[in-house]
Structures are given as C-alpha cells and as structure tokens.
CSV table of C-alpha atoms and ligand atoms in Angstrom, one decimal:
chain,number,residue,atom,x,y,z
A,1,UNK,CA,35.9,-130.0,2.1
A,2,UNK,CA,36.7,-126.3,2.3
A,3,UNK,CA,40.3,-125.4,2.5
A,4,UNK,CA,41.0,-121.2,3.6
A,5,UNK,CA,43.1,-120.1,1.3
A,6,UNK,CA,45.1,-116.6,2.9
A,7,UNK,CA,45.0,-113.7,-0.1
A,8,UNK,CA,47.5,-111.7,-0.4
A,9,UNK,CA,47.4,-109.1,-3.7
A,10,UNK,CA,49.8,-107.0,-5.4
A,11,UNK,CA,49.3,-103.4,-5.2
A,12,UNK,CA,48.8,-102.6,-9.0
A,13,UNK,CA,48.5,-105.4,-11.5
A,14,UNK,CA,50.8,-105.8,-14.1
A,15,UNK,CA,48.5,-106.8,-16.9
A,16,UNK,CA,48.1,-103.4,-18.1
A,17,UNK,CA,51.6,-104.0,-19.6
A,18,UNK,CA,51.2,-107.0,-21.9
A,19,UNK,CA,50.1,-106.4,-25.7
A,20,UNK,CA,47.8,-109.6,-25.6
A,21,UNK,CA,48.5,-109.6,-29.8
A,22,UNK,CA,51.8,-110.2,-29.1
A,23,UNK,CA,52.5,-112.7,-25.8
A,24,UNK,CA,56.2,-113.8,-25.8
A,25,UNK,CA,56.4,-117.5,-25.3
A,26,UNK,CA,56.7,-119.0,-21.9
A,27,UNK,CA,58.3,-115.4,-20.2
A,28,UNK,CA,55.4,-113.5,-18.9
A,29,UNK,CA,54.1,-114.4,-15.8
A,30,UNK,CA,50.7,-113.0,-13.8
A,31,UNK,CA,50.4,-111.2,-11.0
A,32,UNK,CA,50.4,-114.1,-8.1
A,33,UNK,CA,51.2,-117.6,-7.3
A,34,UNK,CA,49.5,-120.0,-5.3
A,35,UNK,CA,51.6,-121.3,-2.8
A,36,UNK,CA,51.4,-124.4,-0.4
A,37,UNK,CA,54.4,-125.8,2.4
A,38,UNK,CA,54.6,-129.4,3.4
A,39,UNK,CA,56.0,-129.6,6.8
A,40,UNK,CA,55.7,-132.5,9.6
A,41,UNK,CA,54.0,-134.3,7.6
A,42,UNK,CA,50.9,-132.2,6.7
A,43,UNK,CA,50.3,-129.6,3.8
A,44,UNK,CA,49.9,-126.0,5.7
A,45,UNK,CA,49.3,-122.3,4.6
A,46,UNK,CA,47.6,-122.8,1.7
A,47,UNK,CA,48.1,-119.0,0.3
A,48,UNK,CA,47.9,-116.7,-2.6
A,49,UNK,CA,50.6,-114.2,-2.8
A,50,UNK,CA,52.4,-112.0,-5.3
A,51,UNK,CA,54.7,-113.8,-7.7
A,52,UNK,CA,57.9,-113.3,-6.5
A,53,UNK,CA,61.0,-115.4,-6.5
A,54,UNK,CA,61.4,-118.2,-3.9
A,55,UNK,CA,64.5,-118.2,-2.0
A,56,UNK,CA,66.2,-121.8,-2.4
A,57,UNK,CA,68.8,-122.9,-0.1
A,58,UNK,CA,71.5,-124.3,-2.3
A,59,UNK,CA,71.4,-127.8,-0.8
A,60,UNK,CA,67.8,-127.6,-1.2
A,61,UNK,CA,66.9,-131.9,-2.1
A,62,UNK,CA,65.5,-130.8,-5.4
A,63,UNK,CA,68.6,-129.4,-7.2
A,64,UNK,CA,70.3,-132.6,-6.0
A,65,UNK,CA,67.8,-135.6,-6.2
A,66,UNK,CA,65.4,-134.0,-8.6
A,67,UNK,CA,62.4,-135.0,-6.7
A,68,UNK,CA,60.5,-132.2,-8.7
A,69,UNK,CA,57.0,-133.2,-10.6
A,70,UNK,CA,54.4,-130.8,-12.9
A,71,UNK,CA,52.0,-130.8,-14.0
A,72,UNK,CA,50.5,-128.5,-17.3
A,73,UNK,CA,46.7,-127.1,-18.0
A,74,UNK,CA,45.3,-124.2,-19.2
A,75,UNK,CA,42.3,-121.6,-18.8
A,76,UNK,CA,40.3,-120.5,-21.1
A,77,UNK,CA,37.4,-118.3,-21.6
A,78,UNK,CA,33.2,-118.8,-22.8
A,79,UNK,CA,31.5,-116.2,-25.1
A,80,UNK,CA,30.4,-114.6,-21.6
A,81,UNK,CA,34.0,-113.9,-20.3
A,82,UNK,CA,33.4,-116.5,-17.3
A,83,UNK,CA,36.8,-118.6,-17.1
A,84,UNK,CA,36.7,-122.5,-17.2
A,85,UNK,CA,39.2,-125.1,-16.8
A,86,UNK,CA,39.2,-128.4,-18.6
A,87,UNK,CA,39.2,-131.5,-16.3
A,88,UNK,CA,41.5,-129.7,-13.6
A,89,UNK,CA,40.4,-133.6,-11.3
A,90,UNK,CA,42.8,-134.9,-14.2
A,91,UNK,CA,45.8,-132.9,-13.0
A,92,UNK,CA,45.0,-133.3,-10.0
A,93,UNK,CA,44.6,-137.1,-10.3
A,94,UNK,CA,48.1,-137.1,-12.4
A,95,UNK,CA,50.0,-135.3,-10.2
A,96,UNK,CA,49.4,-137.8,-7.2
A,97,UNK,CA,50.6,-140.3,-9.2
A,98,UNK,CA,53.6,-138.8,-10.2
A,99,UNK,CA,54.2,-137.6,-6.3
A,100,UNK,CA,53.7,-141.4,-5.5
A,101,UNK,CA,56.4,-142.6,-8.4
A,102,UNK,CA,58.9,-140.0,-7.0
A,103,UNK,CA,58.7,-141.1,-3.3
A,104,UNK,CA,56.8,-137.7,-2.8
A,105,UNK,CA,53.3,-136.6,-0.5
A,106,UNK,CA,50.3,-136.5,-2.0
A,107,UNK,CA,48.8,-133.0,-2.6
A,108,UNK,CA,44.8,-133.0,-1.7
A,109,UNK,CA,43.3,-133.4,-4.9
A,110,UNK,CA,40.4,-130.9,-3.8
A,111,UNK,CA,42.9,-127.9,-2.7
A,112,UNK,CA,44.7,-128.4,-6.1
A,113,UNK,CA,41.6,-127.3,-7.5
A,114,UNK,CA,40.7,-125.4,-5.5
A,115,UNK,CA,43.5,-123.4,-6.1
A,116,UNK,CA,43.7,-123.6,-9.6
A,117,UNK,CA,40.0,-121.9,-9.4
A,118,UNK,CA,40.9,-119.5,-6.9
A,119,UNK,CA,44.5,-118.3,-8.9
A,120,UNK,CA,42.3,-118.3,-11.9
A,121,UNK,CA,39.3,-116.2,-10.4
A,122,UNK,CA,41.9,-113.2,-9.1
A,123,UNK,CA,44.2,-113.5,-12.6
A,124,UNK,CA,40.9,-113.9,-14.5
A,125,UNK,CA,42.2,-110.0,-16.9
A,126,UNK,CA,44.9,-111.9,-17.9
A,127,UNK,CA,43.2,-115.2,-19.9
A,128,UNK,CA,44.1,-113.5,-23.3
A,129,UNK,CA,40.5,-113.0,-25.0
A,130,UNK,CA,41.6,-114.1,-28.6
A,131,UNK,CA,40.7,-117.7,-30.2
A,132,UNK,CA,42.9,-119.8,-29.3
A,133,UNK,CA,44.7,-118.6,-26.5
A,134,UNK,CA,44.8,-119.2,-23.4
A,135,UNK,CA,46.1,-118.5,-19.6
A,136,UNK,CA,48.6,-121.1,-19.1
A,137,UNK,CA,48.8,-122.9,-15.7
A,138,UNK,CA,51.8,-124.7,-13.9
A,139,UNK,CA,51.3,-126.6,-10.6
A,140,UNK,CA,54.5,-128.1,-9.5
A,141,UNK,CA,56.1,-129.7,-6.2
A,142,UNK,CA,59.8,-129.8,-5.2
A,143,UNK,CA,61.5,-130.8,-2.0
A,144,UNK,CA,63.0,-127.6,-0.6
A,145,UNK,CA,64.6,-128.7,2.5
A,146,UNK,CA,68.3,-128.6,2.5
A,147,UNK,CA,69.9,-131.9,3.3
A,148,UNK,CA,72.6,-133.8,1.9
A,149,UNK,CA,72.1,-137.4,1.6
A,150,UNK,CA,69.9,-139.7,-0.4
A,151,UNK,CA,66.5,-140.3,1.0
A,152,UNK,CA,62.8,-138.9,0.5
A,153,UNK,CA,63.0,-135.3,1.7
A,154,UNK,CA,60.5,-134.0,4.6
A,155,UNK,CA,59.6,-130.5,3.6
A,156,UNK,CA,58.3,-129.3,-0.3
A,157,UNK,CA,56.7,-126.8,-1.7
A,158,UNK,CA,53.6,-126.8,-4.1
A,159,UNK,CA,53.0,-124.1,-6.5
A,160,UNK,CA,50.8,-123.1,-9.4
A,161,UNK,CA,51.8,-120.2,-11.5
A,162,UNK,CA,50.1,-119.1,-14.6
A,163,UNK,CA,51.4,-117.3,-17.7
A,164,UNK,CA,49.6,-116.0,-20.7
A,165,UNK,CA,49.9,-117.6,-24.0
A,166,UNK,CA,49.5,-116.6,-27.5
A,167,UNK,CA,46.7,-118.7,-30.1
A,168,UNK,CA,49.1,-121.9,-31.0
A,169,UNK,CA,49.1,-122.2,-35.0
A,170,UNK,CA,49.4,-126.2,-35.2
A,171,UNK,CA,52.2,-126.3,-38.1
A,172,UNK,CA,52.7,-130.2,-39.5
A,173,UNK,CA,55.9,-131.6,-37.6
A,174,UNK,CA,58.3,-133.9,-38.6
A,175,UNK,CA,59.5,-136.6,-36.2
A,176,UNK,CA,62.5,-138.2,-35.3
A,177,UNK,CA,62.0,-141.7,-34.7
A,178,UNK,CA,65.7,-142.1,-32.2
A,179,UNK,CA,66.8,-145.3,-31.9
A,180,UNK,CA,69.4,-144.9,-29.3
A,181,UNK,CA,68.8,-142.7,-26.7
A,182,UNK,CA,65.3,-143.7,-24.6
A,183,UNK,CA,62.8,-141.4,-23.1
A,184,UNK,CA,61.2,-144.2,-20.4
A,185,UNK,CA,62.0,-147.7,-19.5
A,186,UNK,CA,59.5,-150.2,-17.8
A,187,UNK,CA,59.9,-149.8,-14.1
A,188,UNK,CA,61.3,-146.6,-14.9
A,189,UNK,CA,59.7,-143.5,-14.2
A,190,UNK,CA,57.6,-142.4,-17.9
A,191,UNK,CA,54.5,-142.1,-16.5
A,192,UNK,CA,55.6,-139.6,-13.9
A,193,UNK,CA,55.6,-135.9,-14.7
A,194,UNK,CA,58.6,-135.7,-13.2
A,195,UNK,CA,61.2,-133.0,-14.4
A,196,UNK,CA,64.3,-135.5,-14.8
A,197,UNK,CA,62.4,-137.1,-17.5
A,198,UNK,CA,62.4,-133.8,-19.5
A,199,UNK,CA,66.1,-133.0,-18.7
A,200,UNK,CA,67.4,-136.4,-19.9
A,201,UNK,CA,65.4,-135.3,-23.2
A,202,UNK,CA,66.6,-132.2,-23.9
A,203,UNK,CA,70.3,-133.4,-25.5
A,204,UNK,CA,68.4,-135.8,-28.2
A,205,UNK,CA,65.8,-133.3,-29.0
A,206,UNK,CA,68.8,-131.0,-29.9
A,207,UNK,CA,70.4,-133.8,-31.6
A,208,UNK,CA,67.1,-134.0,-33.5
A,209,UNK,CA,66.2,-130.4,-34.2
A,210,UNK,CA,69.9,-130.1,-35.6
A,211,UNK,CA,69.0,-132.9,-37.9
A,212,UNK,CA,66.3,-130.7,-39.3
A,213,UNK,CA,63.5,-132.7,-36.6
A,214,UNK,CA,60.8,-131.1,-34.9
A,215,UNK,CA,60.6,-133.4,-32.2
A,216,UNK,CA,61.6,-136.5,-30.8
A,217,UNK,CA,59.5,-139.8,-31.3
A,218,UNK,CA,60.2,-141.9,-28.7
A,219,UNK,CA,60.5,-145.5,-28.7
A,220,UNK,CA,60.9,-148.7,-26.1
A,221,UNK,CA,64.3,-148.8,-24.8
A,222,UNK,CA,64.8,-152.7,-25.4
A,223,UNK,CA,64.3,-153.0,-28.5
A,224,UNK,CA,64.0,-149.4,-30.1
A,225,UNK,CA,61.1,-150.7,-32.4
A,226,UNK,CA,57.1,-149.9,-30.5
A,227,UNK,CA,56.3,-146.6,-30.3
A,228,UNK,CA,55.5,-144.2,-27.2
A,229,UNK,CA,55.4,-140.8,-27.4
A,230,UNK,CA,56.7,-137.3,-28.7
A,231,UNK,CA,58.2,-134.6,-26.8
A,232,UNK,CA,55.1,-133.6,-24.5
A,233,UNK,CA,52.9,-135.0,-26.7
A,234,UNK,CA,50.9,-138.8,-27.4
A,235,UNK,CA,50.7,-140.0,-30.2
A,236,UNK,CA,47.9,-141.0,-33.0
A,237,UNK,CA,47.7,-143.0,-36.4
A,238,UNK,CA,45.1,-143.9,-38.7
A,239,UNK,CA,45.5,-146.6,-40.5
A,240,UNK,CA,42.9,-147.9,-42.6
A,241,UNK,CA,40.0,-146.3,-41.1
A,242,UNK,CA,41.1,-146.8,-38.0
A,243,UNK,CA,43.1,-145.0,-35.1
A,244,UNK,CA,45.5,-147.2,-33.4
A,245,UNK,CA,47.4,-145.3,-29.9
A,246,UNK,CA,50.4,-146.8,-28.1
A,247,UNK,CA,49.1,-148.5,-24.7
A,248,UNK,CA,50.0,-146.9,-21.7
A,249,UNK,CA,52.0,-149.7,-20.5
A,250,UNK,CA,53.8,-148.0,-17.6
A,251,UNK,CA,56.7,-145.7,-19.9
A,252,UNK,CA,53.6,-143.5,-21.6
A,253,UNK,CA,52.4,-140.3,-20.0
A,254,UNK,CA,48.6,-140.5,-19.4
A,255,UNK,CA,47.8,-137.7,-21.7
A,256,UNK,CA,44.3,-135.7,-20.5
A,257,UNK,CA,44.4,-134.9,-24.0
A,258,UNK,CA,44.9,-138.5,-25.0
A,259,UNK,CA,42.0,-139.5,-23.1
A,260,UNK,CA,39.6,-136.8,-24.2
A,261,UNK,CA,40.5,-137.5,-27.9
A,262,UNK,CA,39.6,-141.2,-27.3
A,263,UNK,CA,36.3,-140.6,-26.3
A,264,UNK,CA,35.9,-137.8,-29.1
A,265,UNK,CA,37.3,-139.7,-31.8
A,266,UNK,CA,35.1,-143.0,-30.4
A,267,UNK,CA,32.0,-140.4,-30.1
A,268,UNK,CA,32.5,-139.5,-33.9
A,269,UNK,CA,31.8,-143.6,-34.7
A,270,UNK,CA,35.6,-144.4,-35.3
A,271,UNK,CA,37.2,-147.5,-34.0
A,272,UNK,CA,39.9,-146.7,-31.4
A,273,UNK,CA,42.6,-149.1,-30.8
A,274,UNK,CA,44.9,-148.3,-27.6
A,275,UNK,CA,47.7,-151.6,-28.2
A,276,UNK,CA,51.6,-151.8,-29.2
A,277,UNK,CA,52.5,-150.2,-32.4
A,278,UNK,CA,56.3,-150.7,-34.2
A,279,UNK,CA,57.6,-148.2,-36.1
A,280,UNK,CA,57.8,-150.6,-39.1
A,281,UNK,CA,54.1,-150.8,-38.6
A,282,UNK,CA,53.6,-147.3,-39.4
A,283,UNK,CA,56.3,-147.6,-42.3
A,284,UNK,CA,54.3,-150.5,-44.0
A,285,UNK,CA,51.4,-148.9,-43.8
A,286,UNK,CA,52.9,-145.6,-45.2
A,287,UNK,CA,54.4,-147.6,-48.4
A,288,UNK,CA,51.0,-148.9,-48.4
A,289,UNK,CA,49.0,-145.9,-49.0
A,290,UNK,CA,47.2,-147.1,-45.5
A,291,UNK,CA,48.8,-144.5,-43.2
A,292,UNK,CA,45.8,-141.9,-43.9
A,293,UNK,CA,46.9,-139.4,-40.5
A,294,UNK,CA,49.1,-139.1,-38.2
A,295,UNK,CA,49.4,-136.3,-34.5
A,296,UNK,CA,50.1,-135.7,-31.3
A,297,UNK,CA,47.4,-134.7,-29.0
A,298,UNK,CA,49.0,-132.9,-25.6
A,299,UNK,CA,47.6,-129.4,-23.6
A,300,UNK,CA,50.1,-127.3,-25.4
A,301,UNK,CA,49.3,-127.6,-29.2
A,302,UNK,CA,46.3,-129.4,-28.5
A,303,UNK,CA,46.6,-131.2,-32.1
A,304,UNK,CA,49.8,-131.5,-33.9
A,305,UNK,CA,49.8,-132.9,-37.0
A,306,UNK,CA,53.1,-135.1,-38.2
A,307,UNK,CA,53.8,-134.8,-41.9
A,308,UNK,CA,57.2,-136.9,-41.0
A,309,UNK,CA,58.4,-139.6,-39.7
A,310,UNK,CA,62.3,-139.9,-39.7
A,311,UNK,CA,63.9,-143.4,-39.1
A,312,UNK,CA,67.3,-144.6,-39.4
A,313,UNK,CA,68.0,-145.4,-43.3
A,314,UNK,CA,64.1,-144.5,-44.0
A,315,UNK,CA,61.4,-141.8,-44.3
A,316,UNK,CA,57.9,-142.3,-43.2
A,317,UNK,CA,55.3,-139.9,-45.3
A,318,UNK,CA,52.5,-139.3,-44.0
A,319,UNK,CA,49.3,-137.5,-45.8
A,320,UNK,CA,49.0,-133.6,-45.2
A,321,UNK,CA,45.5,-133.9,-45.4
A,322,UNK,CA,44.1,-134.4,-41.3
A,323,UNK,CA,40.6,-134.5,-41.8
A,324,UNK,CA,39.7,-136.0,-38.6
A,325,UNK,CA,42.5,-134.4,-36.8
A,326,UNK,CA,41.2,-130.7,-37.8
A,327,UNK,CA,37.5,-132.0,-36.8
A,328,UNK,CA,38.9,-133.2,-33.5
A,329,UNK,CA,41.1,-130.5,-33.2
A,330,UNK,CA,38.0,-127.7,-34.0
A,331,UNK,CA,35.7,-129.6,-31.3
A,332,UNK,CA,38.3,-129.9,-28.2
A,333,UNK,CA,39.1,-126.4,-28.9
A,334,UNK,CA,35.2,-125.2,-29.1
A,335,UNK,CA,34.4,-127.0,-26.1
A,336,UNK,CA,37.2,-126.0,-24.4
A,337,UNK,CA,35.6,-122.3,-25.6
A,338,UNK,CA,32.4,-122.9,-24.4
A,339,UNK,CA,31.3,-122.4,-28.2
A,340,UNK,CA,29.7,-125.7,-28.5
A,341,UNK,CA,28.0,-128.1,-25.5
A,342,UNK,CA,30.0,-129.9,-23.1
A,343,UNK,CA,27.9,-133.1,-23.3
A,344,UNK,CA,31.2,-134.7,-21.7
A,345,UNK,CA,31.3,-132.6,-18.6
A,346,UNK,CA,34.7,-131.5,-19.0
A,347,UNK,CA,34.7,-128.3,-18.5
A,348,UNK,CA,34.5,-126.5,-14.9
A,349,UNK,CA,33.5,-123.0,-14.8
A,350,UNK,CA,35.6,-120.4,-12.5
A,351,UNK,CA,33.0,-118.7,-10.5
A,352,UNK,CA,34.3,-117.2,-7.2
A,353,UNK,CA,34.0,-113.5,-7.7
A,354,UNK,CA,37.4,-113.2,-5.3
A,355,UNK,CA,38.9,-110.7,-7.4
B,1,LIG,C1,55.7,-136.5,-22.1
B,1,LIG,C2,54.4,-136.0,-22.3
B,1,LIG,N1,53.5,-136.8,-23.0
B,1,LIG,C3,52.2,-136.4,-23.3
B,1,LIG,C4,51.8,-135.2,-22.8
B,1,LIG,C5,50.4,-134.7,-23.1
B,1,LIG,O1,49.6,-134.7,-21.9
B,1,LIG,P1,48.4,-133.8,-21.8
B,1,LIG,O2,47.4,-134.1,-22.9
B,1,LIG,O3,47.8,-134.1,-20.4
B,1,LIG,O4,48.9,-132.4,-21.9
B,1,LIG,C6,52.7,-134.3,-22.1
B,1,LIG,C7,52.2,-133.0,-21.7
B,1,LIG,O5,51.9,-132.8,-20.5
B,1,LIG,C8,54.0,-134.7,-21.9
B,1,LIG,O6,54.8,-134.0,-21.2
C-alpha cells in the first residue's frame, strides 16, 4: 500500500551551518519532521513539515501517564552517496509492540517506513559523510490529548525526527552491576521502548557514574543475581569459546542489534547461547581465566566493549583484548556502509529522488 505523504519544505536549509567534523551530541536537529495525528480512531495527515516545536497542552495525557514510546535507528551512507537504512521493518515491528504494552494504537508498519525513507530522501545533505557517522533517526508516539483521568488516551501524535551524529569511538566501559534498584520486572513493561523505563533509570545511572561507572548493568528485580541489560544496550559474554546472551524473557529489550550480532557471530562458526546468565557466572568465569570478552551491542555505539564489571564487595575483569567484538563490530559497520555485501538483506536503500 501507498500512503500520500503532504510535503511541506523549509525555505533555505540549515545544513549549510553544521561543521560535519564537529557535530555536537544529540542538539542538532535537520530541517523537517515527519509528522502523523491519530484521531477517531484512524492515523490521518501523514505529512512532512519543517521542524518546529509542537504546541502541547499542559494536560496533554503524556506528561501525566507517560504513554510515550521510541524507537532509535540510524542512516547511513554506500561508497555511491545513496542513503540506506538498516532493517527499518525491525523498528517498525518494535514499536507496535511497545504501542501494544502501553495500551497505545498501532502505527502501520508500512507508513513508518515509509516515512523514514521519505524524511531520509529530502534530509539526505545532512547523513554526515565520514566513517562512522551517521544521520540519527527518532520515531516516537505520545498521547497529546488533554484529559485528566486515568484511561488510554484517544488522540497521539507520531513523529520521526532525525539529527546528525558524529563517528562513535567505542571506548571499553565499566559496568555497574546494581543490586537494588531494577530496570524491568516480569509483567512489567522492559520490553517496551517506552520512555518511563528510561526515566526511572536515570537516578541509578547517576548513582553509578558518581561511583566512577559507565553504565548501569541491570539485573532481575527478585533476586538481583541474572543478568539483563545495560543502559540502551544488550549484553554479550564469551566464555570459553562460546558467547552466551541473556534470554529475552519478557524484561529484555529486543535489541535489532542483538539479533543481527546473533546471526553474525553464528555466521562466523561460533556457538551462540541465548539462556539465563548470573552475575556470579560471569565472576567465576573471570577468576577462571574463562571470561575471554565481554559488550553491549545497541544502534548507538554499535559495539561497546566492557573492561569492568563492578559488583557489590567484588570486581569482575574482563580481557581488553575483543577480537571477535572488533571483527563483529568492523562487519556490522561495513555492511551497514555498503562497503562489504549484504548477503543478510539488511540493508534498504533510500531511493525516492523527493528532494
Ligand atoms: C534498553 C535498551 N536495550 C537495548 C538496546 C539496543 O537495541 P538496538 O540494538 O535495537 O538499538 C536499546 C536501544 O535501543 C535500549 O534502549
């Protein structure tokens, strides 16, 4: 299906402006936003318009009940310039789930790309052209009608905005394994990309940092002892030979990244073991010599590597050495490039000449 999207451009483009050697994080924005309204019960004006900001009614549901998801990709660029998207159907996918978990409407999984595709085709001079970076791309939803009282609001809005980003330089990170605040219970809402589950994290990942932490590890909130996730990253170890990946048992986000470095790392002849994993697992193993690497996988590093583990009373060591994280790390990233084949057929190429 076909959706018309209604184009609206800015007058003069602001990407003249940006020194693409020097992109401030997360602060500069392009020139339009794709924008869709959910009223009576159907999605309507599907639209691209300048970025501007959105007037909110202060009882709008979404400041109140947090029904707010997101979702997180990015574009990049092949040798030719032509600007591709990695498994956009993912998002898409993800977000519908997450609008499901937060008592939210479905967005049509075709429009979301196709607006991604469109927003990417007209912003296509500002996917910075140096290795590494990339044209940063946030679709979200959040009830905007203004009503007081607790039930599923009848009116959102849908949005994807993009923002440039500079080449990330995957520094080893130290973790902080916290064993009493909790990130996502079972039943709970930790494998929604909902925005109240990044809120409630923001206190103990300042507890952590101030502890000298990177990041937060999260673990099970009955017994503070199998592991999750990090920050907005999943999580990998290898342990003798082979990686091991916390199940996503319902508190786990379903990491695109996750998935793709399954089928990479399982492509490359290692054994891949997605199952419940304790922290004092990964501490044995360490005081072993059997924990050979450790890293998150997630859209915004891509690979992290974790040369730390911080536990109550203990420290987990892990090897600097990532040999198969930096091999993973280089492939995702050159297919992602267009440097090397896409024999996965992840990629999709942004051809509508719109702009
Ligand atoms: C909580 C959380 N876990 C994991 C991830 C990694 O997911 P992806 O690989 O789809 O970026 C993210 C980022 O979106 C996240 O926010």
């Amino acid at each position: 299906m076909s959706y018309s999207i209604n184009i609206t451009k800015v007058e003069k483009s602001g990407v003249d402006q940006l020194d693409f050697d020097n992109i401030p994080l997360g602060t500069t924005f392009t020139d339009h936003m794709f924008v869709c309204d959910y009223e009576n019960g159907v999605w309507v004006n599907p639209r691209i318009e300048p970025l501007r900001p959105v007037p909110t009614h202060p009882a709008a549901m979404a400041l109140h009940y947090g029904q707010a998801i997101f979702e997180g990709m990015k574009a990049y660029k092949d040798p030719e310039g032509t600007p591709m998207l990695f498994r956009p159907e993912q998002n898409a996918a993800r977000m519908n789930k997450s609008a499901d978990r937060m008592g939210m409407p479905l967005f049509p999984e075709e429009l979301f790309v196709e607006g991604l595709r469109e927003l990417v085709s007209i912003e296509r001079n500002w996917i910075p052209p140096q290795q590494g970076s990339a044209l940063y791309l946030r679709p979200f939803m959040y009830a905007d009608e203004p009503f007081i009282g607790m039930r599923a609001a009848t009116h959102f809005k849908f949005i994807i905005m993009a923002s440039p980003a500079g080449p990330f330089f995957s520094k080893p990170i130290k973790l902080w394994a916290e064993n009493f605040f909790i990130r996502a219970a079972q039943g709970g809402t930790g494998e929604a990309k909902a925005a109240g589950n990044y809120a409630a994290a923001i206190r103990p990942t300042e507890l952590a940092k101030s502890k000298g932490y990177d990041q937060v590890l999260w673990l099970d909130a009955d017994e503070h002892m199998f592991i999750q996730e990090v920050g907005t990253m999943n999580i990998f170890f290898k342990i003798n030979g082979e990686f091991i990946t916390p199940e996503l048992d319902g508190s786990v986000l379903h990491g695109i990244t996750r998935a793709s470095v399954i089928e990479l790392l399982r492509d490359m002849g290692y054994k891949v073991t997605e199952r419940k994993i304790t922290i004092l697992e990964i501490r044995e193993a360490s005081k072993n010599g059997e924990l050979e690497e450790a890293f998150g996988t997630g859209t915004a590093v891509g690979i992290a590597y974790i040369q730390e583990i911080g536990m109550e009373g203990d420290t987990i060591h892990v090897s600097t050495e990532n040999p198969v994280g930096v091999k993973v790390n280089d492939t995702l990233n050159a297919i992602k490039t267009g440097l090397i084949e896409d024999k996965f057929g992840w990629m999709r190429k942004v051809q509508n000449e719109l702009a």
